[in-house]
mmCIF file of C-alpha atoms in Angstrom:
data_model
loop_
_atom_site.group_PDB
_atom_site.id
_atom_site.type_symbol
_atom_site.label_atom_id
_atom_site.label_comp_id
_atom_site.label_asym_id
_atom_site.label_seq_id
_atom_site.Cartn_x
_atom_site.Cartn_y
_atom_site.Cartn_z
ATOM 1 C CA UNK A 1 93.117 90.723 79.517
ATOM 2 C CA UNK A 2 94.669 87.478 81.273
ATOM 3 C CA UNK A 3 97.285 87.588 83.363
ATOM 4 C CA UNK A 4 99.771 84.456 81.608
ATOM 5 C CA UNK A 5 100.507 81.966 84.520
ATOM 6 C CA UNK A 6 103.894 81.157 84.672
ATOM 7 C CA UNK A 7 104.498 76.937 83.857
ATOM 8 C CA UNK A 8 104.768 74.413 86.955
ATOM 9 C CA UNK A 9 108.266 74.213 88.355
ATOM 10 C CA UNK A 10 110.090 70.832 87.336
ATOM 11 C CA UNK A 11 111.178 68.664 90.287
ATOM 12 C CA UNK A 12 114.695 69.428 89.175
ATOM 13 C CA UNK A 13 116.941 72.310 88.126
ATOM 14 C CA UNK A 14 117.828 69.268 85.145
ATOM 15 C CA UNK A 15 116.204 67.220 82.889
ATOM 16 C CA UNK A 16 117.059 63.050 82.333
ATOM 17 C CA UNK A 17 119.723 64.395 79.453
ATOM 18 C CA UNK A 18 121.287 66.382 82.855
ATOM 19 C CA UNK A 19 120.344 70.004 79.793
ATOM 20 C CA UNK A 20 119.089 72.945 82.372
ATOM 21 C CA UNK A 21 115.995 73.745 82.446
ATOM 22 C CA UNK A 22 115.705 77.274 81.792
ATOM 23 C CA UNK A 23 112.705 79.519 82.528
ATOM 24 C CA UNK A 24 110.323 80.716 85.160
ATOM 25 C CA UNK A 25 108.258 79.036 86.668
ATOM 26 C CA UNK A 26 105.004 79.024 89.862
ATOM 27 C CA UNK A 27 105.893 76.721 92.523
ATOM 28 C CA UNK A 28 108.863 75.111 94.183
ATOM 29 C CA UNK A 29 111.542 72.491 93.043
ATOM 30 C CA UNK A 30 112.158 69.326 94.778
ATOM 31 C CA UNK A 31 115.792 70.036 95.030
ATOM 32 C CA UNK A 32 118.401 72.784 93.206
ATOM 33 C CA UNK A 33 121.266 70.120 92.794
ATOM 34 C CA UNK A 34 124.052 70.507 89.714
ATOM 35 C CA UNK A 35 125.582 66.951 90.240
ATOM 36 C CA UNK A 36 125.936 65.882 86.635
ATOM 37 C CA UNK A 37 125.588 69.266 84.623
ATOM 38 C CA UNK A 38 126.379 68.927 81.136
ATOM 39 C CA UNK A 39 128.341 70.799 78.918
ATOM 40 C CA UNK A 40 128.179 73.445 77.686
ATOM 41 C CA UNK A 41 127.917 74.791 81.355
ATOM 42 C CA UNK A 42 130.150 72.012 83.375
ATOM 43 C CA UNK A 43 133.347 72.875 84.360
ATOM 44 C CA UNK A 44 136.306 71.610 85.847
ATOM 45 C CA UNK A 45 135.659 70.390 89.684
ATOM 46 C CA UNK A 46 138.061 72.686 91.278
ATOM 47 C CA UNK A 47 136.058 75.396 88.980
ATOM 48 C CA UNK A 48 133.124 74.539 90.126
ATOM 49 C CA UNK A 49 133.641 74.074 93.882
ATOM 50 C CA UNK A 50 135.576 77.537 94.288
ATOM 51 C CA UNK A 51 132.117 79.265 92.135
ATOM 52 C CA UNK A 52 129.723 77.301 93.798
ATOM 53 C CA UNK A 53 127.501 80.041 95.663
ATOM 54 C CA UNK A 54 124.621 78.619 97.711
ATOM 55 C CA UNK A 55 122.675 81.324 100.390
ATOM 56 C CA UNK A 56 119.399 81.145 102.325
ATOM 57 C CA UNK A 57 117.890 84.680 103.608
ATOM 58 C CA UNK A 58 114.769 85.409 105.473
ATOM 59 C CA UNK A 59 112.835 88.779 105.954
ATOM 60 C CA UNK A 60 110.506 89.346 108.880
ATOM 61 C CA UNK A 61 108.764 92.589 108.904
ATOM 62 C CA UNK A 62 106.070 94.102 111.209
ATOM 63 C CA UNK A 63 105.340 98.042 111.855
ATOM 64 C CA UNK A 64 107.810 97.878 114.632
ATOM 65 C CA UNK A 65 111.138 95.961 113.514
ATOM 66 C CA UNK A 66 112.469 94.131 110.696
ATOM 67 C CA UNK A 67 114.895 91.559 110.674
ATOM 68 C CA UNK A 68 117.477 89.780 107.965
ATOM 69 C CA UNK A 69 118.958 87.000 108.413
ATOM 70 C CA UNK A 70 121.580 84.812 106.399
ATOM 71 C CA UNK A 71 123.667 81.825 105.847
ATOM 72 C CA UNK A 72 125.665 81.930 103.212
ATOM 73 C CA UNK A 73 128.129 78.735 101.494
ATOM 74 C CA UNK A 74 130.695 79.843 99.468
ATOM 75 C CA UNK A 75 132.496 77.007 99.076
ATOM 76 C CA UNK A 76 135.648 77.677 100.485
ATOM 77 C CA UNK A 77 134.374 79.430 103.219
ATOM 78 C CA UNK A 78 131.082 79.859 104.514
ATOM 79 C CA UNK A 79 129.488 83.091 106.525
ATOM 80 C CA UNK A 80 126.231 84.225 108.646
ATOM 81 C CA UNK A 81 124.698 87.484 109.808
ATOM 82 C CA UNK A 82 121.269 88.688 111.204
ATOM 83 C CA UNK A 83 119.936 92.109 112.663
ATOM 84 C CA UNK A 84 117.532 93.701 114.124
ATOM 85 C CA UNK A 85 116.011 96.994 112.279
ATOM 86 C CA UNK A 86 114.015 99.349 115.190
ATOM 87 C CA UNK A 87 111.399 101.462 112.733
ATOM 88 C CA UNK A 88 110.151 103.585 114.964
ATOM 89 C CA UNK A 89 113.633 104.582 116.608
ATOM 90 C CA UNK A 90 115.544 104.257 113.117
ATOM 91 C CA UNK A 91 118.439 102.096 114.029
ATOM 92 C CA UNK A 92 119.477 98.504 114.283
ATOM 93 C CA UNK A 93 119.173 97.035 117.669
ATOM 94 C CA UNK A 94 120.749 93.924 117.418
ATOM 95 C CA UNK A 95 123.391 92.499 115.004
ATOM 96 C CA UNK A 96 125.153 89.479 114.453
ATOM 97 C CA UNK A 97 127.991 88.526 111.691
ATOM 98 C CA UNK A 98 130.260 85.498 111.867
ATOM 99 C CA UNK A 99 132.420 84.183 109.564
ATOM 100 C CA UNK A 100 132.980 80.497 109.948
ATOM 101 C CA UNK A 101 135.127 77.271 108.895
ATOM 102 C CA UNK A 102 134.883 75.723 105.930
ATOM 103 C CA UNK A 103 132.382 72.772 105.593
ATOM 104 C CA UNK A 104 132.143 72.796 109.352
ATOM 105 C CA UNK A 105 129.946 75.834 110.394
ATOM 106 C CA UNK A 106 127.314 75.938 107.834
ATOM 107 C CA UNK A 107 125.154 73.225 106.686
ATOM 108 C CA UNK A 108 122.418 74.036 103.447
ATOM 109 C CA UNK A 109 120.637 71.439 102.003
ATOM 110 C CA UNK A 110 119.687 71.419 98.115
ATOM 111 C CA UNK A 111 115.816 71.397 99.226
ATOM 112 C CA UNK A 112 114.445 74.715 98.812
ATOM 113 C CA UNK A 113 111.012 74.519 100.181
ATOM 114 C CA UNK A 114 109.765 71.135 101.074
ATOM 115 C CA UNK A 115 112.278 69.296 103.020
ATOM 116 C CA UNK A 116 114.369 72.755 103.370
ATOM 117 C CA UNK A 117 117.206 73.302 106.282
ATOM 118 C CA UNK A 118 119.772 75.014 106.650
ATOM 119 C CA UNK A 119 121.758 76.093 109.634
ATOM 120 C CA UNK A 120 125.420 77.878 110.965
ATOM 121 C CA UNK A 121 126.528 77.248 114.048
ATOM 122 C CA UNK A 122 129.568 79.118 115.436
ATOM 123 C CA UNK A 123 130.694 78.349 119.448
ATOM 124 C CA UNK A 124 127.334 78.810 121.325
ATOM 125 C CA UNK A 125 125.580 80.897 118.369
ATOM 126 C CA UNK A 126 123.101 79.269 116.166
ATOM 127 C CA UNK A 127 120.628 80.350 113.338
ATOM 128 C CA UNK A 128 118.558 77.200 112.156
ATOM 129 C CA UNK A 129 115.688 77.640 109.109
ATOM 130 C CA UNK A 130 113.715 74.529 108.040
ATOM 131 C CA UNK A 131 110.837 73.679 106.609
ATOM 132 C CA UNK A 132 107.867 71.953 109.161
ATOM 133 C CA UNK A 133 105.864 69.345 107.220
ATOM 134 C CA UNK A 134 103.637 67.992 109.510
ATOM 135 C CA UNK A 135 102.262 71.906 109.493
ATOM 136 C CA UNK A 136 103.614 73.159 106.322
ATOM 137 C CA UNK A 137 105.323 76.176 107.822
ATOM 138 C CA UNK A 138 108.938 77.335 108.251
ATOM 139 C CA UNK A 139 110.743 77.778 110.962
ATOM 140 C CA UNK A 140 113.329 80.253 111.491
ATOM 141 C CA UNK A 141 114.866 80.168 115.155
ATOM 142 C CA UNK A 142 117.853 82.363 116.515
ATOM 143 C CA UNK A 143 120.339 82.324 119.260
ATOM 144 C CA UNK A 144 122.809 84.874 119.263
ATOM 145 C CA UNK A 145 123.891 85.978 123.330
ATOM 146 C CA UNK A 146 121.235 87.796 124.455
ATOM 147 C CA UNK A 147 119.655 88.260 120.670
ATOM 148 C CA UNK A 148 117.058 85.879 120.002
ATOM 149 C CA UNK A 149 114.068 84.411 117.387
ATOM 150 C CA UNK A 150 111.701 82.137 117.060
ATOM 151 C CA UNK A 151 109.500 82.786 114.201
ATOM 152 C CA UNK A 152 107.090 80.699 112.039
ATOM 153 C CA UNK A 153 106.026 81.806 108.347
ATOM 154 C CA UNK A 154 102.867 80.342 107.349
ATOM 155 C CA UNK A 155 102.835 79.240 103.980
ATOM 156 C CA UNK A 156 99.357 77.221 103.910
ATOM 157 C CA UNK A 157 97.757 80.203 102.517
ATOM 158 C CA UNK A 158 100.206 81.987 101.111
ATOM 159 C CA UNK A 159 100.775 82.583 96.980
ATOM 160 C CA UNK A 160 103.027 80.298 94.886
ATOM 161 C CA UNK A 161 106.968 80.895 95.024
ATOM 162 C CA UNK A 162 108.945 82.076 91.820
ATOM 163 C CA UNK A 163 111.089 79.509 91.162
ATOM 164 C CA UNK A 164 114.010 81.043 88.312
ATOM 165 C CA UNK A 165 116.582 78.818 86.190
ATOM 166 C CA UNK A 166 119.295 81.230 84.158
ATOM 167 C CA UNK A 167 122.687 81.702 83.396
ATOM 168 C CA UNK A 168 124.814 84.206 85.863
ATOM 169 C CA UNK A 169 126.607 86.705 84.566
ATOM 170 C CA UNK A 170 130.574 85.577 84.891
ATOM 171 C CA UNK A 171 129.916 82.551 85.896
ATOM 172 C CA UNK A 172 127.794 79.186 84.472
ATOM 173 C CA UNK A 173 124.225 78.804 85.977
ATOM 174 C CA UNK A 174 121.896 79.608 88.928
ATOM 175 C CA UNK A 175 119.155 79.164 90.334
ATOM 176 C CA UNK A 176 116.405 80.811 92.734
ATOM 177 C CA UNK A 177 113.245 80.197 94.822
ATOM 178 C CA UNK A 178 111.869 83.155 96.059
ATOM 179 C CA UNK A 179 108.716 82.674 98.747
ATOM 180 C CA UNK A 180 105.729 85.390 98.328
ATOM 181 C CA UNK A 181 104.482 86.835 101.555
ATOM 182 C CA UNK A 182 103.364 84.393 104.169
ATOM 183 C CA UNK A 183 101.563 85.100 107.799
ATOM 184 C CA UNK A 184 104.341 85.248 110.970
ATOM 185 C CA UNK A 185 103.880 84.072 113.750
ATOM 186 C CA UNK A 186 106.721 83.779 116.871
ATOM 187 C CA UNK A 187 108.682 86.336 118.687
ATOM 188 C CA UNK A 188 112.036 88.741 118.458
ATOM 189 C CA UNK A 189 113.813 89.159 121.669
ATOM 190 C CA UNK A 190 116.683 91.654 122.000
ATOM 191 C CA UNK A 191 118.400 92.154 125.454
ATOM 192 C CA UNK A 192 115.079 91.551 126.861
ATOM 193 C CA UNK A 193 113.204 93.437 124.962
ATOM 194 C CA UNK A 194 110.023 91.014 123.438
ATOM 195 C CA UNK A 195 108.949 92.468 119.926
ATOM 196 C CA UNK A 196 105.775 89.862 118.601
ATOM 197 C CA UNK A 197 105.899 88.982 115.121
ATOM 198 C CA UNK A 198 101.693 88.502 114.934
ATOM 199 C CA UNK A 199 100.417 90.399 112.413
ATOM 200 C CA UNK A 200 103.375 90.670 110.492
ATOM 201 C CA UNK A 201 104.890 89.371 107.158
ATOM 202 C CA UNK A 202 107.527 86.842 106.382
ATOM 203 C CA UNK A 203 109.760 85.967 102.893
ATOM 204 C CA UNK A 204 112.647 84.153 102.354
ATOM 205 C CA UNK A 205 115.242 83.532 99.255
ATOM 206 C CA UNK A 206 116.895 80.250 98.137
ATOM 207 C CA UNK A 207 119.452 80.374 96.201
ATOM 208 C CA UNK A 208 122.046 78.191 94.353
ATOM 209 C CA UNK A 209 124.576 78.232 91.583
ATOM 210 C CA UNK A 210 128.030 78.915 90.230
ATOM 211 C CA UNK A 211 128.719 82.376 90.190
ATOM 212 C CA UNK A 212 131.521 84.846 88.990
ATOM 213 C CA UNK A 213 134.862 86.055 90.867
ATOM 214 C CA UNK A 214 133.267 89.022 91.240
ATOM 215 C CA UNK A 215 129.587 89.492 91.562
ATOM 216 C CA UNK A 216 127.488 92.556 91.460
ATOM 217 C CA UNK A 217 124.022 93.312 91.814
ATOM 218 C CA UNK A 218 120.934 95.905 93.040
ATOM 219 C CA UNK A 219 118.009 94.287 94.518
ATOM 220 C CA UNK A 220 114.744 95.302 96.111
ATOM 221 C CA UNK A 221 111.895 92.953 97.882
ATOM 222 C CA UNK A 222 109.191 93.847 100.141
ATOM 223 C CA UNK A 223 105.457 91.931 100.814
ATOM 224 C CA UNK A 224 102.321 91.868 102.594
ATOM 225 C CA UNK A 225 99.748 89.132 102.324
ATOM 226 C CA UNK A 226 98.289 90.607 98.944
ATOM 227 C CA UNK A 227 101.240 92.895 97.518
ATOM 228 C CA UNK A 228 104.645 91.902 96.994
ATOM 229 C CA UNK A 229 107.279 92.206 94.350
ATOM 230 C CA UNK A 230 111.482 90.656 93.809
ATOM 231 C CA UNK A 231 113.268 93.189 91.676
ATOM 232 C CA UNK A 232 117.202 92.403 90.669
ATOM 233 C CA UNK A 233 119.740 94.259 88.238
ATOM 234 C CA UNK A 234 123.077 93.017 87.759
ATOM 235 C CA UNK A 235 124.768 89.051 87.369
ATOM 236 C CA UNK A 236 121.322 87.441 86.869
ATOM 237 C CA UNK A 237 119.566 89.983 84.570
ATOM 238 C CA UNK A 238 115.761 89.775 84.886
ATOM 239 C CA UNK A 239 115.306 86.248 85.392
ATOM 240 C CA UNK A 240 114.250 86.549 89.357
ATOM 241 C CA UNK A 241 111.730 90.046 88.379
ATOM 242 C CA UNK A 242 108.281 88.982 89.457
ATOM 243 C CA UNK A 243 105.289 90.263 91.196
ATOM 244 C CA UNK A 244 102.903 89.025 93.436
ATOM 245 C CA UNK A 245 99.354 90.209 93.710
ATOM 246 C CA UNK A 246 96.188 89.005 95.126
ATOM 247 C CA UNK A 247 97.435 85.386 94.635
ATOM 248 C CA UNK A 248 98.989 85.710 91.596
ATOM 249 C CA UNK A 249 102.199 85.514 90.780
ATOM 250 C CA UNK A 250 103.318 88.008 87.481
ATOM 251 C CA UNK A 251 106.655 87.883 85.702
ATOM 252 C CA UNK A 252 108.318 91.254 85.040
ATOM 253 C CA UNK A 253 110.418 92.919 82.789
ATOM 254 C CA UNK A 254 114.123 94.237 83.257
ATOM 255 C CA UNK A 255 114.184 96.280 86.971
ATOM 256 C CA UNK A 256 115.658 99.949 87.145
ATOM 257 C CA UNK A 257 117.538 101.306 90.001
ATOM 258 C CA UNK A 258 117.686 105.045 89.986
ATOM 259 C CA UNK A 259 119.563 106.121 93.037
ATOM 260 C CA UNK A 260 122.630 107.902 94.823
ATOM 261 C CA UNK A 261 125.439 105.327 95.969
ATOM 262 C CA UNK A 262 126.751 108.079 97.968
ATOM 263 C CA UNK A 263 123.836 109.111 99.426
ATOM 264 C CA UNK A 264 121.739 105.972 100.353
ATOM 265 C CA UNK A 265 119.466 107.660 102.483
ATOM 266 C CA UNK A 266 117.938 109.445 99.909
ATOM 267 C CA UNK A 267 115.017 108.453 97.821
ATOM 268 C CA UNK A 268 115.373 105.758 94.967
ATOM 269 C CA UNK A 269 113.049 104.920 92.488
ATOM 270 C CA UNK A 270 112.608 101.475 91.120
ATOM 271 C CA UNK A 271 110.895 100.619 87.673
ATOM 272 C CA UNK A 272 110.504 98.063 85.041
ATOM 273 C CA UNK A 273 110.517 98.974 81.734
ATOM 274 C CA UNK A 274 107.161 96.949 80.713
ATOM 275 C CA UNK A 275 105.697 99.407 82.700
ATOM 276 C CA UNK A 276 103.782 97.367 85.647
ATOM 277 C CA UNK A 277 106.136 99.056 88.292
ATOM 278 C CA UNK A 278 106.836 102.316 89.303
ATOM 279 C CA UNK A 279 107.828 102.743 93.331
ATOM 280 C CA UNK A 280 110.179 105.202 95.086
ATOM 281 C CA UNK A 281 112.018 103.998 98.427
ATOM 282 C CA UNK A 282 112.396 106.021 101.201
ATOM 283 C CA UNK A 283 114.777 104.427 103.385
ATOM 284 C CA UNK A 284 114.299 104.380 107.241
ATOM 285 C CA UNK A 285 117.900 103.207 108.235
ATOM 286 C CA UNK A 286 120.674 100.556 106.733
ATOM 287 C CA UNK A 287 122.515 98.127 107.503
ATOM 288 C CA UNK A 288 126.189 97.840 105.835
ATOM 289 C CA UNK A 289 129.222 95.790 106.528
ATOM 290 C CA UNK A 290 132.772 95.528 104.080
ATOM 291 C CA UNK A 291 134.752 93.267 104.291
ATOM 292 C CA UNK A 292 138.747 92.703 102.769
ATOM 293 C CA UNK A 293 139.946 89.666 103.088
ATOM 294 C CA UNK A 294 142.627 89.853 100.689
ATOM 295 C CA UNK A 295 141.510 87.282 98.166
ATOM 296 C CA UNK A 296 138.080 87.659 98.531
ATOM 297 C CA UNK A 297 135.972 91.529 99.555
ATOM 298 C CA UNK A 298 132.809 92.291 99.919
ATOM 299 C CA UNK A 299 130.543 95.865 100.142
ATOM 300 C CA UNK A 300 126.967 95.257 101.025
ATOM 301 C CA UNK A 301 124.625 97.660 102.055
ATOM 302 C CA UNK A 302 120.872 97.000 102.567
ATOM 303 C CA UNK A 303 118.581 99.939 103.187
ATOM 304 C CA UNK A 304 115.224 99.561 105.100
ATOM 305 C CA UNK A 305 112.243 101.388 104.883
ATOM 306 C CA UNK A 306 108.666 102.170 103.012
ATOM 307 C CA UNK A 307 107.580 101.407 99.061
ATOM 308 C CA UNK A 308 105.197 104.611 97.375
ATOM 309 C CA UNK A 309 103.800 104.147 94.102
ATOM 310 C CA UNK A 310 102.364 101.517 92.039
ATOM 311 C CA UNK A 311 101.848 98.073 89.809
ATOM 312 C CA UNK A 312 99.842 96.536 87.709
ATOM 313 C CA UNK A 313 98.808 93.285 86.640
ATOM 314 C CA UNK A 314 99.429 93.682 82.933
ATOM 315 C CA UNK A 315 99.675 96.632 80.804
ATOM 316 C CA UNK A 316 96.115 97.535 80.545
ATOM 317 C CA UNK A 317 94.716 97.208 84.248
ATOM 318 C CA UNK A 318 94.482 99.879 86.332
ATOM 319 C CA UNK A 319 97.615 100.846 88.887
ATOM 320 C CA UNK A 320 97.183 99.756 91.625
ATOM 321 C CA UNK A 321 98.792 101.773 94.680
ATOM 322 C CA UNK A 322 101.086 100.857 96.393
ATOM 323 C CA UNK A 323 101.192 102.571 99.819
ATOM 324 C CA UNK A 324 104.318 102.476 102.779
ATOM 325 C CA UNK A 325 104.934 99.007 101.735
ATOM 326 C CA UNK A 326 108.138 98.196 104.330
ATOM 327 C CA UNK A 327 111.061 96.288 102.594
ATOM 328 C CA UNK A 328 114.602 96.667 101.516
ATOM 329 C CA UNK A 329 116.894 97.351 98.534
ATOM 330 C CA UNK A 330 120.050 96.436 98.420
ATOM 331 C CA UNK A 331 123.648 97.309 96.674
ATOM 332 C CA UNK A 332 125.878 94.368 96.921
ATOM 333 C CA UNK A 333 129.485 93.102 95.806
ATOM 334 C CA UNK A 334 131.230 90.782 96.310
ATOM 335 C CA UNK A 335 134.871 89.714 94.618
ATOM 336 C CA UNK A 336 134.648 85.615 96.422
#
């Protein structure tokens, strides 16, 4: 049996009528920019500039640490954090969260891949990502006090990004590039302490769209070079489900988060319902932070730690295991 390839991504999230285009697709946009959105998904300006949710995170994983880092636009405000996960002692090393001043502190262009920067910088703390073209790589680079990265993702031979156009639950659209594994390069330095990121495995997110008031969702991502998956339940249904193996990038069907919320540190298991995933998540350590700031709140929590179990390429292949696979899940909401 086949595996279906997803179509080419469109240079644009809209077509010359300014209609969506809707779908999944292999590759990268040019640019994720809603400037002259039709109805029936336009909406007032002041609407659309207190919905308008644009975010870029990065993942950088090797057997000893893994980092997240974020900026994060929310249009009347705009916020950062990264951190340092230690795997083999079980606890975050180094953190950093900063919320900053509107339209001043954060800066994300609409390119998600080539032509892609984005940066926050607060006082004498900076977090930078941008794409490299000369050398097709991207960039990620950190200064934080004594908290530090410089890390390269190699994306010449990595697989093709998902790129996902949909509506958002409570709000209009959205839409999403998510990278597939690529090859790190670079270092991690944390109060002297040199961690090298050779050897290990890099992913980031794009995102970009008008979201609800309040926004909810479960998520769960982890890669090597060959293996890799983007599960989400919650605003944007299963548009962003996809699977990456041996170069090819698979669609999936409608995730499944079975789980304690009061006991994260147990095991979840994660599964689509067309049957070509089936893991269980044993978490190493979390990182949370709340937040209530009156009109706006947020809960996040994102476990890290190892992926058991299996996938398949389409319903008929054989499973393929899937074997301490490090990467996160994540329980999120946010009322913004």
């Amino acid at each position: 049996m086949m595996i279906t390839s997803l179509p080419e991504a469109p240079a644009s999230v809209l077509d010359e009528k300014a209609a969506v285009r809707f779908g999944q697709y292999a590759g990268a946009p040019e640019r994720i920019d809603w400037a002259g959105l039709a109805q029936p998904f336009r909406r007032h300006p002041v609407w659309q500039a207190l919905h308008h949710k644009h975010w870029n995170y990065a993942a950088l994983a090797t057997d000893e640490i893994f980092c997240g880092i974020a900026i994060v636009d929310v249009g009347w405000t705009n916020t950062a954090f990264a951190y340092v996960f230690d795997r083999r002692a079980r606890k975050i090393i180094a953190s950093y969260s900063q919320d900053g001043l509107p339209g001043l502190t954060a800066r994300l262009r609409p390119q998600p891949a080539a032509g892609a920067a984005s940066s926050f910088q607060f006082l004498r703390n900076r977090i930078r990502f941008q794409h490299v073209a000369e050398s097709n790589h991207y960039q990620l680079s950190l200064a934080c006090g004594d908290f530090r990265i410089d890390a390269h993702m190699l994306a010449e031979d990595a697989a093709r990004p998902l790129f996902a156009v949909g509506t958002a639950e409570g709000g209009t659209v959205h839409a999403t590039l998510k990278s597939a594994g690529m090859r790190l390069q670079g270092s991690v330095s944390v109060a002297g302490r040199q961690f090298d990121l050779a050897g290990g495995v890099g992913s980031y997110d794009h995102s970009n769209g008008f979201l609800g008031r309040e926004t909810a969702w479960r998520w769960a991502s982890a890669h090597s070079l060959g293996l890799g998956f983007n599960l989400q339940a919650g605003y944007f249904g299963q548009n962003e489900n996809a699977l990456w193996l041996d170069g090819d990038l698979i669609r999936l069907g409608a995730a499944h988060f079975d789980y304690q919320p009061q006991r994260l540190m147990d095991s979840w298991h994660i599964y689509t319902d067309d049957g070509l995933l089936n893991l269980h998540f044993q978490p190493e350590g979390l990182r949370q932070e709340n937040k209530n700031l009156l009109i706006a709140a947020s809960r996040y929590v994102q476990p890290i730690g190892c992926f058991n179990g299996w996938v398949k390429a389409h319903a008929s292949a054989p499973a393929r295991p899937v074997t301490q696979l490090v990467g996160v899940t994540e329980d999120h909401f946010s009322r913004w």
